[in-house]
Amino acid sequence: MKATRVAVAVLAASSLLTVGAQPVRAVPAATTAPAAAGHGSHVKTLRQAAPRDLKIGTAVAGGGHHLEQAYPDPFTYDRPYRKVLAREFNSASPENQMKWEFIHPERHRYNFGPADAIVRFARQHGQVVRGHTLLWHSQNPEWLAEGTFTKAELRSILKQHIFTVVGRYRGQIHQWDVANEIFNENGEYRQENIFIRELGPGIVADAFRWAHQADPRAQLFLNDYGVEWPGAKVDAYEALAEQLLADRVPVHGFASQAHLSMRYGAPDQLREVLQRFDDLGLHTAITELDVRMDLPAGGVPTAEQLATQAQYYKTVLDACLAVDDCNSFTIWGFTDKYSWVPVFFPAEGAATVMDDDFRRKPAYFTLRQTLADAR
Ligand code: 9MR
């Protein structure tokens, strides 16, 4: 985002331009900043505070682990939740509703209702949508994961899925996570991924080509966790990105999910990692940020823990703000009420920026202030 600070109101509409496959080369910040937006009392929400060329997003709760919980579908039934979702964010990521198992539950049947509802909500509230995800080893329907197919059949299943799903939302998706978590910690292609295992890694390039044909305006991303520090996984993505670009494959971005734990320290080299992909000419994004912690007995975080958590959130936002084409910053849910964390990590939790009752934590205020200062 650096060098893209734009102070002139007339450029407000330019944020629309970020919804295209072409990186937006924004106007250098030659103009003086407006009266510090962050210090005005009118800046009440994250989306208001954000620089115009940075989308602030959240996962939209539903499907996945939510199905096992005692509450009904959060996005559909929780009105206070929907209100905060509309008020605070200008980007929305279906948490599960566009994944294969959800949107393509049977070989010849798609289930578009829940994803359609999110896309409609986003349009009504001036939000862009991040599509998640097309090529992944997890949350695939049984008919696919357990099925027996020839290579040609499997290839055609993937191609049709991409054309059908991406085509349905053509022109309405800011960024698609085309390839999700395709490398393991050693930077090797994950053999759990049925498409990669059966068809070879070349299928990744095909997935990008098909997605681009189906929606030429969407920015197409590689997305993973565990890439917040340099290492074998980041090296693998860098090599892949270079190869795809050399082969003129339509890849437009690299994203760090940023599922963090306070056990392991803040990602103080994330800016450098993002910069490596920015240097290749790619967009970068933060797509699933949360910061979990070990909860004390009683389950309520201490003030010190909340302060540390806020610093982690800020470290990630600062990294994105420091890199030219980091244009999308998404947190993986905004309330602990619906977070995936306690379901997957016993004894850890409180990972989001609001508690169960939507009370804002220090991390929320730190994000808002950091955004306002950047604007
Ligand atoms: O938040 C999602 C949760 O509801 C699902 O049960 C879970 C199943 O794998 O997936 C969670 O989202 C994941 C995302 O799609 C990809 N990156 C890791 C996220 C957290 O597991």
mmCIF file of C-alpha atoms and ligand atoms in Angstrom:
data_model
loop_
_atom_site.group_PDB
_atom_site.id
_atom_site.type_symbol
_atom_site.label_atom_id
_atom_site.label_comp_id
_atom_site.label_asym_id
_atom_site.label_seq_id
_atom_site.Cartn_x
_atom_site.Cartn_y
_atom_site.Cartn_z
ATOM 1 C CA MET A 1 0.000 0.000 0.000
ATOM 2 C CA LYS A 2 2.867 2.429 0.390
ATOM 3 C CA ALA A 3 3.073 5.103 -2.321
ATOM 4 C CA THR A 4 -0.619 4.658 -2.866
ATOM 5 C CA ARG A 5 -1.889 7.026 -0.239
ATOM 6 C CA VAL A 6 -4.414 9.110 -2.038
ATOM 7 C CA ALA A 7 -5.782 12.179 -0.388
ATOM 8 C CA VAL A 8 -7.940 13.604 -3.108
ATOM 9 C CA ALA A 9 -11.620 12.938 -2.748
ATOM 10 C CA VAL A 10 -12.104 12.834 -6.474
ATOM 11 C CA LEU A 11 -10.068 9.669 -6.535
ATOM 12 C CA ALA A 12 -12.462 7.902 -4.238
ATOM 13 C CA ALA A 13 -14.034 6.120 -7.149
ATOM 14 C CA SER A 14 -10.666 4.669 -8.094
ATOM 15 C CA SER A 15 -11.125 1.993 -5.453
ATOM 16 C CA LEU A 16 -13.384 0.334 -7.988
ATOM 17 C CA LEU A 17 -10.371 -0.119 -10.179
ATOM 18 C CA THR A 18 -8.858 -2.553 -7.746
ATOM 19 C CA VAL A 19 -11.523 -5.056 -8.775
ATOM 20 C CA GLY A 20 -9.710 -6.112 -11.882
ATOM 21 C CA ALA A 21 -6.973 -8.432 -12.921
ATOM 22 C CA GLN A 22 -4.609 -5.567 -13.598
ATOM 23 C CA PRO A 23 -2.670 -4.158 -10.668
ATOM 24 C CA VAL A 24 -3.677 -0.580 -10.055
ATOM 25 C CA ARG A 25 -0.733 1.740 -10.276
ATOM 26 C CA ALA A 26 -1.972 4.363 -7.946
ATOM 27 C CA VAL A 27 -1.111 8.012 -7.927
ATOM 28 C CA PRO A 28 1.995 8.772 -5.845
ATOM 29 C CA ALA A 29 1.186 10.381 -2.549
ATOM 30 C CA ALA A 30 2.337 13.806 -3.588
ATOM 31 C CA THR A 31 -0.622 15.569 -2.106
ATOM 32 C CA THR A 32 -0.790 16.380 1.537
ATOM 33 C CA ALA A 33 -2.862 14.112 3.700
ATOM 34 C CA PRO A 34 -6.305 15.296 4.704
ATOM 35 C CA ALA A 35 -6.859 16.354 8.294
ATOM 36 C CA ALA A 36 -5.861 13.097 9.965
ATOM 37 C CA ALA A 37 -8.831 10.893 9.308
ATOM 38 C CA GLY A 38 -8.116 8.756 12.317
ATOM 39 C CA HIS A 39 -8.364 11.584 14.744
ATOM 40 C CA GLY A 40 -11.733 12.765 13.559
ATOM 41 C CA SER A 41 -14.650 11.478 15.557
ATOM 42 C CA HIS A 42 -16.402 10.461 12.322
ATOM 43 C CA VAL A 43 -14.126 7.457 11.849
ATOM 44 C CA LYS A 44 -16.087 4.812 13.668
ATOM 45 C CA THR A 45 -15.476 1.649 11.712
ATOM 46 C CA LEU A 46 -12.630 -0.269 10.151
ATOM 47 C CA ARG A 47 -13.862 0.328 6.627
ATOM 48 C CA GLN A 48 -14.161 4.058 7.229
ATOM 49 C CA ALA A 49 -10.657 4.183 8.622
ATOM 50 C CA ALA A 50 -9.030 2.203 5.826
ATOM 51 C CA PRO A 51 -7.013 3.784 3.024
ATOM 52 C CA ARG A 52 -9.118 3.834 -0.126
ATOM 53 C CA ASP A 53 -7.019 1.265 -1.938
ATOM 54 C CA LEU A 54 -7.100 -1.293 0.870
ATOM 55 C CA LYS A 55 -10.076 -3.618 1.307
ATOM 56 C CA ILE A 56 -10.838 -4.639 4.886
ATOM 57 C CA GLY A 57 -12.488 -8.019 5.025
ATOM 58 C CA THR A 58 -13.757 -10.809 7.203
ATOM 59 C CA ALA A 59 -14.760 -14.419 6.783
ATOM 60 C CA VAL A 60 -18.537 -14.778 6.688
ATOM 61 C CA ALA A 61 -19.492 -17.454 9.215
ATOM 62 C CA GLY A 62 -21.380 -20.547 8.053
ATOM 63 C CA GLY A 63 -20.848 -24.185 7.067
ATOM 64 C CA GLY A 64 -17.740 -26.077 8.229
ATOM 65 C CA HIS A 65 -17.362 -26.278 11.995
ATOM 66 C CA HIS A 66 -20.477 -24.159 12.503
ATOM 67 C CA LEU A 67 -22.638 -27.078 11.426
ATOM 68 C CA GLU A 68 -21.578 -28.980 14.564
ATOM 69 C CA GLN A 69 -22.479 -26.150 16.926
ATOM 70 C CA ALA A 70 -25.690 -25.517 18.827
ATOM 71 C CA TYR A 71 -26.487 -22.260 17.011
ATOM 72 C CA PRO A 72 -28.221 -21.816 13.632
ATOM 73 C CA ASP A 73 -26.366 -20.509 10.573
ATOM 74 C CA PRO A 74 -24.756 -17.264 11.801
ATOM 75 C CA PHE A 75 -24.890 -15.343 8.538
ATOM 76 C CA THR A 76 -28.559 -16.167 7.982
ATOM 77 C CA TYR A 77 -29.959 -15.857 11.484
ATOM 78 C CA ASP A 78 -27.793 -13.632 13.675
ATOM 79 C CA ARG A 79 -29.016 -10.092 13.029
ATOM 80 C CA PRO A 80 -26.519 -8.296 15.261
ATOM 81 C CA TYR A 81 -23.811 -10.293 13.492
ATOM 82 C CA ARG A 82 -25.021 -9.143 10.086
ATOM 83 C CA LYS A 83 -25.129 -5.573 11.276
ATOM 84 C CA VAL A 84 -21.503 -5.582 12.370
ATOM 85 C CA LEU A 85 -20.525 -7.403 9.174
ATOM 86 C CA ALA A 86 -22.087 -4.670 7.059
ATOM 87 C CA ARG A 87 -20.818 -1.815 9.176
ATOM 88 C CA GLU A 88 -17.169 -2.734 9.654
ATOM 89 C CA PHE A 89 -16.051 -4.382 6.412
ATOM 90 C CA ASN A 90 -15.884 -3.710 2.697
ATOM 91 C CA SER A 91 -14.766 -7.205 1.719
ATOM 92 C CA ALA A 92 -16.393 -10.551 2.519
ATOM 93 C CA SER A 93 -14.962 -14.097 2.260
ATOM 94 C CA PRO A 94 -17.388 -17.013 2.453
ATOM 95 C CA GLU A 95 -15.800 -19.094 5.234
ATOM 96 C CA ASN A 96 -17.025 -22.410 3.801
ATOM 97 C CA GLN A 97 -19.907 -21.664 1.454
ATOM 98 C CA MET A 98 -17.892 -21.736 -1.777
ATOM 99 C CA LYS A 99 -15.836 -24.809 -0.908
ATOM 100 C CA TRP A 100 -16.401 -27.942 -2.968
ATOM 101 C CA GLU A 101 -18.180 -29.943 -0.252
ATOM 102 C CA PHE A 102 -20.629 -27.116 0.251
ATOM 103 C CA ILE A 103 -21.239 -25.726 -3.220
ATOM 104 C CA HIS A 104 -20.869 -29.009 -5.195
ATOM 105 C CA PRO A 105 -22.213 -31.691 -2.824
ATOM 106 C CA GLU A 106 -23.103 -34.216 -5.524
ATOM 107 C CA ARG A 107 -21.444 -34.815 -8.848
ATOM 108 C CA HIS A 108 -24.344 -33.423 -10.828
ATOM 109 C CA ARG A 109 -25.747 -30.980 -8.286
ATOM 110 C CA TYR A 110 -24.560 -27.590 -7.122
ATOM 111 C CA ASN A 111 -25.808 -25.769 -4.037
ATOM 112 C CA PHE A 112 -25.449 -22.073 -4.760
ATOM 113 C CA GLY A 113 -27.978 -20.651 -2.288
ATOM 114 C CA PRO A 114 -25.687 -19.789 0.643
ATOM 115 C CA ALA A 115 -22.919 -18.349 -1.576
ATOM 116 C CA ASP A 116 -25.474 -16.376 -3.604
ATOM 117 C CA ALA A 117 -26.828 -14.875 -0.385
ATOM 118 C CA ILE A 118 -23.377 -13.665 0.638
ATOM 119 C CA VAL A 119 -22.644 -12.185 -2.779
ATOM 120 C CA ARG A 120 -26.016 -10.394 -2.708
ATOM 121 C CA PHE A 121 -25.410 -9.081 0.824
ATOM 122 C CA ALA A 122 -21.988 -7.846 -0.235
ATOM 123 C CA ARG A 123 -23.413 -5.984 -3.204
ATOM 124 C CA GLN A 124 -26.090 -4.377 -1.046
ATOM 125 C CA HIS A 125 -23.491 -3.171 1.421
ATOM 126 C CA GLY A 126 -20.792 -1.978 -0.955
ATOM 127 C CA GLN A 127 -18.485 -4.892 -0.270
ATOM 128 C CA VAL A 128 -16.290 -6.891 -2.618
ATOM 129 C CA VAL A 129 -16.088 -10.674 -2.297
ATOM 130 C CA ARG A 130 -13.065 -12.972 -2.040
ATOM 131 C CA GLY A 131 -13.848 -16.369 -3.528
ATOM 132 C CA HIS A 132 -12.517 -19.317 -1.503
ATOM 133 C CA THR A 133 -11.462 -21.816 -2.917
ATOM 134 C CA LEU A 134 -11.095 -23.938 -6.093
ATOM 135 C CA LEU A 135 -8.171 -26.360 -5.755
ATOM 136 C CA TRP A 136 -7.640 -27.722 -2.231
ATOM 137 C CA HIS A 137 -6.962 -31.019 -0.484
ATOM 138 C CA SER A 138 -9.583 -30.479 2.201
ATOM 139 C CA GLN A 139 -13.368 -30.165 2.436
ATOM 140 C CA ASN A 140 -13.976 -32.003 -0.795
ATOM 141 C CA PRO A 141 -17.250 -33.922 -1.111
ATOM 142 C CA GLU A 142 -17.186 -37.664 -0.643
ATOM 143 C CA TRP A 143 -18.160 -38.321 -4.255
ATOM 144 C CA LEU A 144 -14.933 -36.616 -5.308
ATOM 145 C CA ALA A 145 -12.566 -37.723 -2.541
ATOM 146 C CA GLU A 146 -13.675 -41.369 -2.620
ATOM 147 C CA GLY A 147 -14.570 -41.609 -6.296
ATOM 148 C CA THR A 148 -12.758 -43.594 -8.971
ATOM 149 C CA PHE A 149 -12.058 -41.558 -12.078
ATOM 150 C CA THR A 150 -9.791 -41.748 -15.065
ATOM 151 C CA LYS A 151 -7.325 -38.879 -15.352
ATOM 152 C CA ALA A 152 -9.348 -37.399 -18.183
ATOM 153 C CA GLU A 153 -12.523 -37.532 -16.089
ATOM 154 C CA LEU A 154 -10.889 -35.910 -13.077
ATOM 155 C CA ARG A 155 -9.473 -33.137 -15.216
ATOM 156 C CA SER A 156 -12.830 -32.488 -16.770
ATOM 157 C CA ILE A 157 -14.526 -32.514 -13.336
ATOM 158 C CA LEU A 158 -12.160 -29.788 -12.126
ATOM 159 C CA LYS A 159 -12.526 -27.782 -15.309
ATOM 160 C CA GLN A 160 -16.309 -27.914 -15.198
ATOM 161 C CA HIS A 161 -16.378 -27.031 -11.515
ATOM 162 C CA ILE A 162 -14.204 -23.976 -12.099
ATOM 163 C CA PHE A 163 -16.192 -22.813 -15.114
ATOM 164 C CA THR A 164 -19.476 -23.322 -13.279
ATOM 165 C CA VAL A 165 -18.577 -21.707 -9.949
ATOM 166 C CA VAL A 166 -16.309 -18.922 -11.189
ATOM 167 C CA GLY A 167 -18.651 -18.319 -14.120
ATOM 168 C CA ARG A 168 -21.656 -17.943 -11.852
ATOM 169 C CA TYR A 169 -20.034 -15.063 -9.975
ATOM 170 C CA ARG A 170 -18.274 -13.590 -12.983
ATOM 171 C CA GLY A 171 -17.612 -9.883 -12.487
ATOM 172 C CA GLN A 172 -18.583 -10.048 -8.811
ATOM 173 C CA ILE A 173 -15.435 -11.458 -7.265
ATOM 174 C CA HIS A 174 -12.475 -9.252 -6.354
ATOM 175 C CA GLN A 175 -10.030 -12.087 -5.707
ATOM 176 C CA TRP A 176 -10.237 -15.863 -6.022
ATOM 177 C CA ASP A 177 -8.103 -18.201 -3.932
ATOM 178 C CA VAL A 178 -7.555 -20.501 -6.881
ATOM 179 C CA ALA A 179 -4.918 -22.737 -5.297
ATOM 180 C CA ASN A 180 -5.126 -23.244 -1.546
ATOM 181 C CA GLU A 181 -2.419 -24.841 0.612
ATOM 182 C CA ILE A 182 -0.778 -26.788 -2.231
ATOM 183 C CA PHE A 183 2.658 -27.129 -0.567
ATOM 184 C CA ASN A 184 3.608 -28.830 2.704
ATOM 185 C CA GLU A 185 6.076 -27.411 5.237
ATOM 186 C CA ASN A 186 9.026 -28.737 3.206
ATOM 187 C CA GLY A 187 7.866 -26.944 0.086
ATOM 188 C CA GLU A 188 6.722 -30.172 -1.615
ATOM 189 C CA TYR A 189 3.420 -30.480 -3.436
ATOM 190 C CA ARG A 190 0.862 -31.989 -1.090
ATOM 191 C CA GLN A 191 -0.030 -35.458 -2.221
ATOM 192 C CA GLU A 192 -3.297 -35.259 -0.247
ATOM 193 C CA ASN A 193 -4.515 -32.959 -3.007
ATOM 194 C CA ILE A 194 -6.359 -35.347 -5.304
ATOM 195 C CA PHE A 195 -5.851 -33.212 -8.403
ATOM 196 C CA ILE A 196 -2.127 -32.759 -7.865
ATOM 197 C CA ARG A 197 -1.620 -36.415 -6.922
ATOM 198 C CA GLU A 198 -3.541 -37.826 -9.877
ATOM 199 C CA LEU A 199 -2.839 -35.223 -12.541
ATOM 200 C CA GLY A 200 0.537 -33.793 -11.522
ATOM 201 C CA PRO A 201 1.451 -30.227 -10.470
ATOM 202 C CA GLY A 202 0.776 -28.889 -13.974
ATOM 203 C CA ILE A 203 -2.904 -28.904 -13.011
ATOM 204 C CA VAL A 204 -2.265 -25.785 -10.915
ATOM 205 C CA ALA A 205 -1.523 -23.732 -14.037
ATOM 206 C CA ASP A 206 -4.627 -25.133 -15.720
ATOM 207 C CA ALA A 207 -6.784 -24.148 -12.764
ATOM 208 C CA PHE A 208 -5.559 -20.555 -13.096
ATOM 209 C CA ARG A 209 -6.137 -20.552 -16.853
ATOM 210 C CA TRP A 210 -9.681 -21.869 -16.497
ATOM 211 C CA ALA A 211 -10.527 -19.435 -13.712
ATOM 212 C CA HIS A 212 -9.253 -16.558 -15.817
ATOM 213 C CA GLN A 213 -11.335 -17.643 -18.789
ATOM 214 C CA ALA A 214 -14.398 -17.913 -16.579
ATOM 215 C CA ASP A 215 -13.902 -14.470 -15.003
ATOM 216 C CA PRO A 216 -11.230 -12.310 -16.655
ATOM 217 C CA ARG A 217 -11.670 -9.519 -14.094
ATOM 218 C CA ALA A 218 -11.042 -11.496 -10.933
ATOM 219 C CA GLN A 219 -7.576 -11.396 -9.421
ATOM 220 C CA LEU A 220 -6.330 -14.959 -9.062
ATOM 221 C CA PHE A 221 -4.371 -15.947 -5.967
ATOM 222 C CA LEU A 222 -2.123 -18.556 -4.428
ATOM 223 C CA ASN A 223 -3.111 -18.800 -0.746
ATOM 224 C CA ASP A 224 -1.510 -20.579 2.225
ATOM 225 C CA TYR A 225 -0.750 -20.563 5.940
ATOM 226 C CA GLY A 226 2.728 -20.972 7.364
ATOM 227 C CA VAL A 227 4.149 -18.446 4.905
ATOM 228 C CA GLU A 228 4.450 -15.618 7.415
ATOM 229 C CA TRP A 229 8.153 -16.340 7.880
ATOM 230 C CA PRO A 230 10.753 -17.138 5.197
ATOM 231 C CA GLY A 231 11.361 -20.845 4.677
ATOM 232 C CA ALA A 232 10.903 -23.781 2.352
ATOM 233 C CA LYS A 233 7.215 -23.109 1.766
ATOM 234 C CA VAL A 234 7.771 -19.486 0.806
ATOM 235 C CA ASP A 235 10.650 -20.523 -1.461
ATOM 236 C CA ALA A 236 8.370 -23.042 -3.171
ATOM 237 C CA TYR A 237 5.700 -20.401 -3.777
ATOM 238 C CA GLU A 238 8.237 -17.951 -5.091
ATOM 239 C CA ALA A 239 9.624 -20.514 -7.535
ATOM 240 C CA LEU A 240 6.128 -21.504 -8.620
ATOM 241 C CA ALA A 241 5.054 -17.894 -9.099
ATOM 242 C CA GLU A 242 8.137 -17.178 -11.199
ATOM 243 C CA GLN A 243 7.464 -20.222 -13.347
ATOM 244 C CA LEU A 244 3.774 -19.410 -13.802
ATOM 245 C CA LEU A 245 4.590 -15.844 -14.777
ATOM 246 C CA ALA A 246 7.297 -17.014 -17.193
ATOM 247 C CA ASP A 247 4.721 -19.334 -18.751
ATOM 248 C CA ARG A 248 2.224 -16.459 -18.977
ATOM 249 C CA VAL A 249 -0.242 -18.183 -16.690
ATOM 250 C CA PRO A 250 -2.771 -15.668 -15.319
ATOM 251 C CA VAL A 251 -1.699 -15.595 -11.679
ATOM 252 C CA HIS A 252 -2.154 -12.226 -9.999
ATOM 253 C CA GLY A 253 -1.435 -12.634 -6.334
ATOM 254 C CA PHE A 254 0.085 -14.385 -3.376
ATOM 255 C CA ALA A 255 -1.681 -14.418 -0.016
ATOM 256 C CA SER A 256 -0.661 -15.160 3.522
ATOM 257 C CA GLN A 257 -3.550 -16.561 5.563
ATOM 258 C CA ALA A 258 -1.856 -15.558 8.832
ATOM 259 C CA HIS A 259 -3.433 -17.922 11.346
ATOM 260 C CA LEU A 260 -1.208 -16.972 14.253
ATOM 261 C CA SER A 261 -0.688 -18.254 17.762
ATOM 262 C CA MET A 262 0.795 -16.214 20.601
ATOM 263 C CA ARG A 263 2.900 -19.293 21.384
ATOM 264 C CA TYR A 264 5.163 -18.630 18.429
ATOM 265 C CA GLY A 265 5.817 -14.894 18.309
ATOM 266 C CA ALA A 266 4.654 -12.150 15.966
ATOM 267 C CA PRO A 267 5.553 -12.499 12.269
ATOM 268 C CA ASP A 268 8.191 -9.798 12.148
ATOM 269 C CA GLN A 269 9.483 -10.874 8.718
ATOM 270 C CA LEU A 270 6.122 -10.878 6.972
ATOM 271 C CA ARG A 271 6.796 -7.591 5.202
ATOM 272 C CA GLU A 272 9.928 -9.063 3.613
ATOM 273 C CA VAL A 273 8.015 -12.149 2.509
ATOM 274 C CA LEU A 274 5.240 -10.109 0.898
ATOM 275 C CA GLN A 275 7.824 -7.851 -0.716
ATOM 276 C CA ARG A 276 9.384 -10.817 -2.526
ATOM 277 C CA PHE A 277 6.078 -11.432 -4.303
ATOM 278 C CA ASP A 278 5.430 -7.747 -4.850
ATOM 279 C CA ASP A 279 8.840 -7.626 -6.560
ATOM 280 C CA LEU A 280 7.599 -10.266 -9.009
ATOM 281 C CA GLY A 281 4.766 -7.908 -9.926
ATOM 282 C CA LEU A 282 2.079 -9.757 -7.976
ATOM 283 C CA HIS A 283 -0.573 -8.429 -5.669
ATOM 284 C CA THR A 284 -0.331 -9.639 -2.112
ATOM 285 C CA ALA A 285 -3.027 -10.036 0.530
ATOM 286 C CA ILE A 286 -3.691 -11.118 4.077
ATOM 287 C CA THR A 287 -6.629 -13.483 3.864
ATOM 288 C CA GLU A 288 -7.415 -15.236 7.159
ATOM 289 C CA LEU A 289 -5.792 -13.402 10.041
ATOM 290 C CA ASP A 290 -6.521 -14.467 13.593
ATOM 291 C CA VAL A 291 -4.353 -14.588 16.710
ATOM 292 C CA ARG A 292 -5.101 -17.334 19.201
ATOM 293 C CA MET A 293 -3.858 -17.558 22.751
ATOM 294 C CA ASP A 294 -3.804 -20.004 25.641
ATOM 295 C CA LEU A 295 -6.793 -19.115 27.749
ATOM 296 C CA PRO A 296 -6.432 -18.799 31.501
ATOM 297 C CA ALA A 297 -8.751 -20.838 33.741
ATOM 298 C CA GLY A 298 -12.154 -19.214 33.376
ATOM 299 C CA GLY A 299 -11.554 -18.586 29.702
ATOM 300 C CA VAL A 300 -11.191 -14.811 29.887
ATOM 301 C CA PRO A 301 -7.965 -13.340 28.437
ATOM 302 C CA THR A 302 -5.915 -11.056 30.670
ATOM 303 C CA ALA A 303 -5.358 -7.398 29.778
ATOM 304 C CA GLU A 304 -1.747 -8.260 29.040
ATOM 305 C CA GLN A 305 -2.732 -11.020 26.638
ATOM 306 C CA LEU A 306 -5.116 -8.692 24.834
ATOM 307 C CA ALA A 307 -2.394 -6.069 24.502
ATOM 308 C CA THR A 308 0.024 -8.632 23.062
ATOM 309 C CA GLN A 309 -2.646 -9.853 20.683
ATOM 310 C CA ALA A 310 -3.224 -6.304 19.463
ATOM 311 C CA GLN A 311 0.485 -6.043 18.658
ATOM 312 C CA TYR A 312 0.325 -9.207 16.555
ATOM 313 C CA TYR A 313 -2.609 -7.836 14.580
ATOM 314 C CA LYS A 314 -0.726 -4.606 14.084
ATOM 315 C CA THR A 315 2.431 -6.386 12.921
ATOM 316 C CA VAL A 316 0.442 -8.065 10.144
ATOM 317 C CA LEU A 317 -1.413 -4.909 9.114
ATOM 318 C CA ASP A 318 1.827 -2.889 9.113
ATOM 319 C CA ALA A 319 3.419 -5.484 6.829
ATOM 320 C CA CYS A 320 0.562 -5.166 4.353
ATOM 321 C CA LEU A 321 0.555 -1.367 4.538
ATOM 322 C CA ALA A 322 4.294 -1.307 3.815
ATOM 323 C CA VAL A 323 4.019 -3.247 0.552
ATOM 324 C CA ASP A 324 2.800 -1.479 -2.610
ATOM 325 C CA ASP A 325 0.241 -3.920 -3.929
ATOM 326 C CA CYS A 326 -1.063 -5.432 -0.721
ATOM 327 C CA ASN A 327 -4.650 -4.385 -1.363
ATOM 328 C CA SER A 328 -6.742 -6.730 0.731
ATOM 329 C CA PHE A 329 -6.600 -7.432 4.460
ATOM 330 C CA THR A 330 -9.023 -10.027 5.810
ATOM 331 C CA ILE A 331 -9.543 -11.369 9.320
ATOM 332 C CA TRP A 332 -10.952 -14.885 9.742
ATOM 333 C CA GLY A 333 -14.117 -13.858 11.549
ATOM 334 C CA PHE A 334 -14.589 -10.849 13.772
ATOM 335 C CA THR A 335 -16.220 -12.362 16.846
ATOM 336 C CA ASP A 336 -15.029 -15.153 19.146
ATOM 337 C CA LYS A 337 -18.625 -16.352 19.183
ATOM 338 C CA TYR A 338 -18.092 -18.065 15.823
ATOM 339 C CA SER A 339 -14.343 -18.586 15.619
ATOM 340 C CA TRP A 340 -13.029 -21.925 14.367
ATOM 341 C CA VAL A 341 -10.128 -21.751 16.853
ATOM 342 C CA PRO A 342 -11.546 -23.312 20.045
ATOM 343 C CA VAL A 343 -13.070 -26.103 17.972
ATOM 344 C CA PHE A 344 -9.698 -27.028 16.471
ATOM 345 C CA PHE A 345 -7.298 -26.041 19.287
ATOM 346 C CA PRO A 346 -8.527 -27.116 22.729
ATOM 347 C CA ALA A 347 -7.508 -24.609 25.453
ATOM 348 C CA GLU A 348 -6.776 -21.881 22.909
ATOM 349 C CA GLY A 349 -9.199 -19.202 21.777
ATOM 350 C CA ALA A 350 -10.156 -15.520 21.925
ATOM 351 C CA ALA A 351 -8.471 -15.203 18.526
ATOM 352 C CA THR A 352 -10.627 -12.521 16.919
ATOM 353 C CA VAL A 353 -11.035 -8.780 17.481
ATOM 354 C CA MET A 354 -14.394 -8.911 19.296
ATOM 355 C CA ASP A 355 -15.627 -11.090 22.140
ATOM 356 C CA ASP A 356 -18.769 -13.257 22.071
ATOM 357 C CA ASP A 357 -20.963 -10.188 22.594
ATOM 358 C CA PHE A 358 -19.319 -8.141 19.842
ATOM 359 C CA ARG A 359 -17.442 -6.034 22.392
ATOM 360 C CA ARG A 360 -14.355 -4.668 20.673
ATOM 361 C CA LYS A 361 -10.972 -5.723 22.018
ATOM 362 C CA PRO A 362 -7.707 -3.759 21.986
ATOM 363 C CA ALA A 363 -6.841 -5.498 18.689
ATOM 364 C CA TYR A 364 -9.867 -3.866 17.058
ATOM 365 C CA PHE A 365 -8.920 -0.368 18.204
ATOM 366 C CA THR A 366 -5.287 -0.879 17.238
ATOM 367 C CA LEU A 367 -6.286 -1.956 13.735
ATOM 368 C CA ARG A 368 -8.624 0.985 13.340
ATOM 369 C CA GLN A 369 -6.060 3.492 14.527
ATOM 370 C CA THR A 370 -3.332 1.998 12.344
ATOM 371 C CA LEU A 371 -5.611 2.183 9.312
ATOM 372 C CA ALA A 372 -6.601 5.743 10.085
ATOM 373 C CA ASP A 373 -2.976 6.797 10.527
ATOM 374 C CA ALA A 374 -2.093 5.208 7.180
ATOM 375 C CA ARG A 375 -4.945 6.972 5.442
HETATM 376 O O1 9MR B 1 -13.028 -21.684 9.293
HETATM 377 C C1 9MR B 1 -13.188 -22.881 8.560
HETATM 378 C C2 9MR B 1 -13.970 -23.882 9.399
HETATM 379 O O2 9MR B 1 -15.294 -23.462 9.560
HETATM 380 C C3 9MR B 1 -13.902 -25.262 8.771
HETATM 381 O O3 9MR B 1 -14.515 -26.199 9.639
HETATM 382 C C4 9MR B 1 -12.459 -25.615 8.488
HETATM 383 C C5 9MR B 1 -12.327 -26.994 7.880
HETATM 384 O O4 9MR B 1 -11.063 -27.203 7.356
HETATM 385 O O5 9MR B 1 -11.907 -24.659 7.603
HETATM 386 C C6 9MR B 1 -11.806 -23.404 8.192
HETATM 387 O O6 9MR B 1 -11.219 -22.475 7.294
HETATM 388 C C7 9MR B 1 -9.894 -22.781 6.830
HETATM 389 C C8 9MR B 1 -9.736 -22.140 5.473
HETATM 390 O O7 9MR B 1 -10.743 -22.538 4.610
HETATM 391 C C9 9MR B 1 -8.377 -22.446 4.864
HETATM 392 N N1 9MR B 1 -7.314 -22.084 5.772
HETATM 393 C C10 9MR B 1 -7.428 -22.590 7.131
HETATM 394 C C11 9MR B 1 -8.798 -22.206 7.719
HETATM 395 C C12 9MR B 1 -8.890 -22.618 9.171
HETATM 396 O O8 9MR B 1 -8.846 -24.010 9.284
#
